[in-house]
Coordinates of C-alpha atoms in Angstrom, one line a residue:
X93 CA 119.8 -20.0 121.8
X94 CA 116.9 -21.4 119.8
X95 CA 113.8 -19.3 119.5
X96 CA 110.3 -20.7 120.2
X97 CA 109.5 -20.4 116.5
X98 CA 112.6 -22.4 115.7
X99 CA 111.5 -25.2 117.9
X100 CA 107.9 -25.2 116.6
X101 CA 109.3 -25.5 113.1
X102 CA 111.7 -28.3 113.8
X103 CA 111.8 -30.8 111.0
X104 CA 111.3 -34.2 112.8
X105 CA 112.2 -36.2 109.7
X106 CA 115.8 -35.2 110.2
X107 CA 116.1 -37.3 113.3
X108 CA 113.1 -39.8 113.6
X109 CA 110.5 -41.7 111.6
X110 CA 107.9 -41.0 114.3
X111 CA 105.0 -38.7 113.4
X112 CA 102.4 -36.7 115.4
X113 CA 98.8 -37.4 114.8
X114 CA 96.2 -34.8 116.0
X115 CA 93.0 -36.6 116.8
X116 CA 90.0 -34.3 116.2
X117 CA 86.4 -34.8 117.3
X118 CA 83.2 -32.9 117.9
X119 CA 82.2 -32.2 121.6
X120 CA 78.9 -32.2 123.3
X121 CA 77.5 -28.9 122.0
X122 CA 77.8 -30.2 118.4
X123 CA 80.1 -27.3 117.4
X124 CA 82.9 -27.4 120.0
X125 CA 85.8 -29.1 118.2
X126 CA 88.3 -30.9 120.5
X127 CA 91.6 -32.4 119.7
X128 CA 94.7 -34.1 121.3
X129 CA 97.9 -35.4 119.9
X130 CA 99.8 -38.7 120.0
X131 CA 103.0 -40.1 118.7
X132 CA 102.9 -42.9 116.1
X133 CA 105.9 -45.0 115.0
X134 CA 105.8 -43.9 111.3
X135 CA 103.7 -42.3 108.5
X136 CA 100.1 -43.5 108.1
X137 CA 97.8 -42.7 105.1
X138 CA 94.9 -45.2 105.8
X139 CA 92.6 -44.3 108.8
X140 CA 91.9 -48.0 109.3
X141 CA 95.6 -48.5 110.2
X142 CA 95.4 -45.9 113.0
X143 CA 94.8 -47.0 116.6
X144 CA 91.5 -46.1 118.3
X145 CA 91.9 -43.8 121.3
X146 CA 89.8 -42.5 124.2
X147 CA 89.0 -39.3 126.1
X148 CA 87.1 -38.1 129.1
X149 CA 83.6 -37.6 127.9
X150 CA 82.5 -36.0 131.2
X151 CA 84.7 -33.0 130.4
X152 CA 83.0 -32.5 127.0
X153 CA 79.4 -33.0 128.0
X154 CA 79.2 -36.4 126.4
X155 CA 79.4 -38.9 129.2
X156 CA 78.7 -39.1 133.0
X157 CA 81.6 -38.8 135.4
X158 CA 81.1 -42.4 136.7
X159 CA 81.4 -43.9 133.2
X160 CA 83.2 -41.2 131.3
X161 CA 85.3 -43.0 128.7
X162 CA 84.5 -42.3 125.1
X163 CA 86.3 -44.1 122.2
X164 CA 87.6 -42.3 119.2
X165 CA 87.4 -44.1 115.8
X166 CA 89.7 -42.5 113.2
X167 CA 87.7 -41.9 109.9
X168 CA 89.7 -39.5 107.7
X169 CA 93.3 -38.3 107.4
X170 CA 94.5 -34.9 106.3
X171 CA 98.1 -33.5 106.2
X172 CA 98.9 -31.3 109.1
X173 CA 99.6 -27.7 107.9
X174 CA 100.8 -26.7 111.4
X175 CA 103.4 -29.4 112.1
X176 CA 103.9 -30.3 108.4
X177 CA 106.1 -33.1 107.3
X178 CA 104.4 -36.5 107.6
X179 CA 102.3 -35.3 110.6
X180 CA 98.6 -35.7 110.2
X181 CA 95.2 -34.4 111.3
X182 CA 92.7 -37.2 112.0
X183 CA 88.9 -36.7 111.9
X184 CA 87.3 -39.1 114.3
X185 CA 83.8 -40.1 115.4
X186 CA 82.8 -41.2 118.9
X187 CA 81.6 -44.4 120.5
X188 CA 81.0 -46.1 123.9
X189 CA 83.5 -48.7 125.0
X190 CA 80.9 -51.3 123.8
X191 CA 81.1 -49.9 120.3
X192 CA 77.8 -48.0 120.2
X193 CA 77.8 -44.5 118.7
X194 CA 77.2 -41.9 121.3
X195 CA 74.1 -39.6 120.7
X196 CA 76.3 -36.7 119.5
X197 CA 77.9 -38.9 116.8
X198 CA 76.1 -37.6 113.7
X199 CA 78.7 -39.1 111.3
X200 CA 77.6 -42.6 112.1
X201 CA 74.0 -42.0 110.9
X202 CA 75.2 -40.1 107.9
X203 CA 77.5 -42.9 106.8
X204 CA 74.6 -45.3 106.9
X205 CA 72.7 -43.2 104.5
X206 CA 75.7 -42.6 102.2
X207 CA 76.5 -46.3 102.1
X208 CA 72.9 -47.2 100.9
X209 CA 73.3 -48.7 97.4
X210 CA 70.7 -46.3 96.0
X211 CA 72.7 -43.3 97.3
X212 CA 76.0 -44.7 96.2
X213 CA 74.7 -45.2 92.7
X214 CA 73.8 -41.5 92.4
X215 CA 77.2 -40.2 93.4
X216 CA 76.0 -37.3 95.5
X217 CA 78.1 -34.2 95.0
X218 CA 78.1 -31.4 97.6
X219 CA 79.6 -27.9 97.6
X220 CA 79.2 -26.1 101.0
X221 CA 79.6 -22.4 101.3
X222 CA 80.7 -21.8 104.9
X223 CA 80.2 -18.2 106.1
X224 CA 81.7 -17.1 109.4
X225 CA 82.5 -13.9 111.3
X226 CA 85.8 -12.8 112.8
X227 CA 85.5 -11.2 116.2
X228 CA 87.9 -9.1 118.3
X229 CA 88.9 -11.4 121.1
X230 CA 88.4 -9.2 124.1
X231 CA 85.1 -7.5 123.1
X232 CA 83.5 -10.1 120.9
X233 CA 82.7 -7.5 118.3
X234 CA 83.4 -7.9 114.6
X235 CA 87.0 -7.4 113.4
X236 CA 87.5 -3.9 112.0
X237 CA 84.3 -2.5 113.7
X238 CA 84.8 0.5 116.1
X239 CA 84.4 -0.8 119.7
X240 CA 80.8 -0.5 120.7
X241 CA 80.0 1.2 117.3
X242 CA 79.2 0.4 113.8
X243 CA 80.9 0.8 110.4
X244 CA 79.1 2.3 107.4
X245 CA 76.0 0.4 106.1
X246 CA 76.3 -2.7 103.9
X247 CA 77.2 -2.3 100.3
X248 CA 80.9 -1.9 99.8
X249 CA 82.1 -4.9 101.8
X250 CA 81.0 -7.9 99.7
X251 CA 84.1 -9.1 97.9
X252 CA 85.5 -5.7 98.9
X253 CA 89.1 -4.5 98.7
X254 CA 90.8 -2.0 100.9
X255 CA 91.7 -1.2 104.5
X256 CA 88.3 0.3 105.1
X257 CA 86.4 -2.6 103.6
X258 CA 88.2 -5.9 104.2
X259 CA 89.4 -7.0 107.7
X260 CA 91.1 -10.3 108.4
X261 CA 92.3 -11.1 104.9
X262 CA 95.6 -12.4 106.2
X263 CA 93.7 -15.0 108.3
X264 CA 91.5 -15.9 105.4
X265 CA 94.4 -16.4 103.0
X266 CA 96.3 -18.4 105.6
X267 CA 93.3 -20.6 106.0
X268 CA 92.9 -21.0 102.2
X269 CA 96.5 -22.2 101.7
X270 CA 96.5 -24.4 104.9
X271 CA 93.3 -26.2 103.6
X272 CA 94.9 -26.8 100.2
X273 CA 98.0 -28.1 101.9
X274 CA 95.9 -30.4 104.1
X275 CA 94.3 -32.0 101.0
X276 CA 90.9 -30.4 101.6
X277 CA 89.0 -29.7 98.4
X278 CA 88.5 -26.0 99.2
X279 CA 87.3 -24.3 96.1
X280 CA 87.4 -20.6 96.9
X281 CA 87.0 -17.7 99.4
X282 CA 85.4 -14.3 99.4
X283 CA 84.5 -11.4 101.6
X284 CA 80.9 -11.3 102.6
X285 CA 78.2 -8.7 102.8
X286 CA 78.6 -7.8 106.5
X287 CA 82.1 -6.4 107.2
X288 CA 84.2 -8.8 109.2
X289 CA 82.4 -11.7 107.7
X290 CA 84.0 -14.1 105.2
X291 CA 83.2 -17.3 103.3
X292 CA 85.0 -20.4 102.1
X293 CA 83.7 -23.1 99.9
X294 CA 84.4 -26.8 100.2
X295 CA 83.6 -29.1 97.3
X296 CA 82.6 -30.6 95.1
X297 CA 82.9 -33.5 97.5
X298 CA 81.2 -36.9 97.3
X299 CA 79.0 -38.3 100.1
X300 CA 80.4 -38.5 103.6
X301 CA 83.7 -36.8 102.6
X302 CA 81.9 -33.4 102.4
X303 CA 81.3 -33.5 106.1
X304 CA 84.8 -34.7 106.9
X305 CA 86.4 -32.0 104.8
X306 CA 84.2 -29.2 106.2
X307 CA 84.9 -30.2 109.8
X308 CA 88.6 -30.4 109.0
X309 CA 88.4 -26.9 107.4
X310 CA 86.6 -25.6 110.5
X311 CA 89.3 -27.1 112.7
X312 CA 92.1 -25.4 110.7
X313 CA 90.3 -22.1 110.8
X314 CA 89.9 -22.3 114.6
X315 CA 93.6 -23.0 115.0
X316 CA 94.6 -20.1 112.7
X317 CA 92.4 -17.6 114.5
X318 CA 93.8 -19.0 117.8
X319 CA 97.3 -18.1 116.5
X320 CA 96.1 -14.6 115.3
X321 CA 94.3 -13.8 118.6
X322 CA 91.0 -13.5 116.9
X323 CA 87.7 -15.4 117.6
X324 CA 85.8 -17.1 114.8
X325 CA 82.0 -17.2 115.2
X326 CA 79.6 -19.5 113.4
X327 CA 76.6 -17.8 114.9
X328 CA 73.9 -17.4 112.1
X329 CA 73.1 -13.9 113.2
X330 CA 76.0 -12.5 115.1
X331 CA 74.9 -8.8 114.9
X332 CA 71.2 -8.0 115.2
X333 CA 69.7 -5.3 112.9
X334 CA 70.2 -4.5 109.3
X335 CA 73.2 -6.8 108.8
X336 CA 73.3 -10.1 106.8
X337 CA 73.4 -13.3 108.8
X338 CA 75.7 -16.2 108.2
X339 CA 74.7 -19.4 106.4
X340 CA 76.2 -22.6 105.0
X341 CA 74.4 -22.8 101.6
X342 CA 74.6 -26.4 100.4
X343 CA 74.9 -27.1 96.7
X344 CA 73.8 -30.5 95.7
X345 CA 73.6 -32.7 92.6
X346 CA 73.2 -36.4 91.8
X347 CA 74.3 -38.3 88.7
X348 CA 70.7 -38.2 87.4
X349 CA 70.6 -34.4 87.9
X350 CA 73.9 -34.0 86.0
X351 CA 72.7 -36.1 83.1
X352 CA 70.4 -35.1 80.2
X353 CA 66.9 -34.6 81.5
X354 CA 68.3 -33.7 84.9
X355 CA 66.2 -30.5 85.3
X356 CA 63.1 -32.6 85.8
X357 CA 64.9 -34.7 88.4
X358 CA 65.9 -31.5 90.2
X359 CA 62.3 -30.2 90.3
X360 CA 61.1 -33.5 91.7
X361 CA 63.8 -33.4 94.4
X362 CA 62.9 -29.8 95.3
X363 CA 59.2 -30.8 95.6
X364 CA 60.2 -33.6 98.1
X365 CA 62.3 -31.1 100.1
X366 CA 59.4 -28.8 100.3
X367 CA 57.2 -31.5 101.8
X368 CA 59.7 -32.0 104.6
X369 CA 60.6 -28.3 105.1
X370 CA 59.9 -28.3 108.8
X371 CA 62.0 -31.4 109.5
X372 CA 64.9 -29.9 107.6
X373 CA 64.7 -26.5 109.3
X374 CA 64.7 -28.3 112.7
X375 CA 68.0 -29.9 111.7
X376 CA 69.7 -27.0 109.9
X377 CA 71.4 -25.2 112.8
X378 CA 70.7 -23.5 116.1
X379 CA 69.4 -19.9 116.1
X380 CA 68.5 -20.1 112.4
X381 CA 65.2 -18.3 113.1
X382 CA 67.2 -15.1 113.8
X383 CA 68.6 -15.4 110.3
X384 CA 65.8 -16.7 108.2
X385 CA 63.5 -13.6 108.4
X386 CA 62.7 -13.1 104.7
X387 CA 65.2 -10.2 104.6
X388 CA 68.9 -10.1 103.9
X389 CA 68.8 -12.6 101.1
X390 CA 66.8 -15.2 102.9
X391 CA 63.4 -16.8 102.7
X392 CA 61.2 -16.7 105.8
X393 CA 61.8 -19.7 108.1
X394 CA 58.1 -20.8 107.9
X395 CA 57.9 -20.5 104.1
X396 CA 59.3 -22.8 101.5
X397 CA 59.8 -21.5 98.0
X398 CA 62.3 -22.0 95.2
X399 CA 63.2 -20.1 92.1
X400 CA 65.8 -19.6 89.4
X401 CA 68.6 -17.1 90.4
X402 CA 66.5 -16.1 93.4
X403 CA 68.7 -15.4 96.5
X404 CA 65.6 -14.8 98.6
X405 CA 64.4 -18.4 98.0
X406 CA 64.7 -21.5 100.2
X407 CA 66.2 -23.3 97.2
X408 CA 67.9 -21.5 94.3
X409 CA 68.5 -23.0 90.9
X410 CA 71.2 -21.3 88.8
X411 CA 70.6 -19.8 85.4
X412 CA 73.2 -22.1 83.9
X413 CA 71.3 -25.2 85.2
X414 CA 68.1 -23.9 83.8
X415 CA 69.7 -23.2 80.5
X416 CA 71.5 -26.6 80.3
X417 CA 68.5 -28.5 81.5
X418 CA 70.7 -30.3 84.0
X419 CA 73.1 -29.5 86.9
X420 CA 72.6 -28.8 90.6
X421 CA 70.6 -26.7 93.0
X422 CA 71.5 -24.7 96.2
X423 CA 69.7 -25.2 99.5
X424 CA 70.0 -21.8 101.1
X425 CA 68.4 -22.7 104.4
X426 CA 71.3 -24.2 106.5
X427 CA 72.8 -22.0 109.1
X428 CA 76.5 -21.3 109.4
X429 CA 76.6 -23.5 112.6
X430 CA 74.9 -26.5 110.9
X431 CA 76.4 -30.0 111.2
X432 CA 77.5 -31.0 107.6
X433 CA 77.0 -34.7 108.4
X434 CA 73.4 -34.0 109.3
X435 CA 72.6 -31.6 106.4
X436 CA 74.2 -33.5 103.6
X437 CA 72.8 -36.9 104.6
X438 CA 69.4 -35.5 105.2
X439 CA 69.3 -33.9 101.7
X440 CA 70.3 -37.3 100.2
X441 CA 67.8 -39.2 102.3
X442 CA 64.9 -36.9 101.4
X443 CA 65.7 -36.7 97.7
X444 CA 66.8 -40.3 97.1
X445 CA 65.3 -42.6 99.7
X446 CA 62.2 -41.0 101.2
X447 CA 58.8 -42.0 99.7
X448 CA 56.2 -39.3 100.2

């Protein structure tokens, strides 16, 4: 008798050329990933060769019941680490039947910015540091914390090792390898300052692909925690009090910043970001005011400041960039629940297209 695990791990290539494509999209809250699968006649590597599909938008908060059909447009393909073989994950964005992007489709607007010739010429690179918290499923309390209680104060947990410092490493490592398998440019992981909190980094990725890859990585993390019976939270301040919040620090550089004389370009870009601070903060994630308090390695939400190697600044420039006179900078303001399409395109638009 076959076990359930045997059936899940069946190698379909032994008996059919058909593959399974998991279509993934973002629901009405802006953070609720949704997905459903369909069978295709054979392997596909180009998203433009995939069929469009539809779903009931009234069930995701994206359409009224009397006109509920939303159309999925395939935009990016990744290998499926769960089904493996030639099976794929498909990142999609969302449109009305008439072909208009629905209001929650943030990818469409981002793609318009990234396809602007002035932005294309600058080859925008992004590295996104996605922090998240693992929660016990039934009590929604961080993994490893005593139920209703607290562990020892922050200090030993950041990049910590040991059964009393690092909880959920099996989930984190499974996610790391699954992302590499999928073809996501995941560049590292580490334990964070608050116990039960972790981080992975995606990048460097160019333009719109940074958002595609981060959403795919989030999807894979949600699926792995589902298997493990653990809940992943992207709340920017999951535990009130003297605990670090969770951000999505966004590292950014352009070709001009990476070339000789780039440090002056970086300073001018930061100056422009400062002039639009309130607009960026408004688009950088829900509940960010609970995180950006001026404490726990953050700048106050109402204050814009930058500095070299200053983790309490809105924008941090690394020592290596200052020394080389070129490189990149880090926007430390985005919350862990930010939309990477919004944040990456907004940084590009402000620094490259906006005229003060």
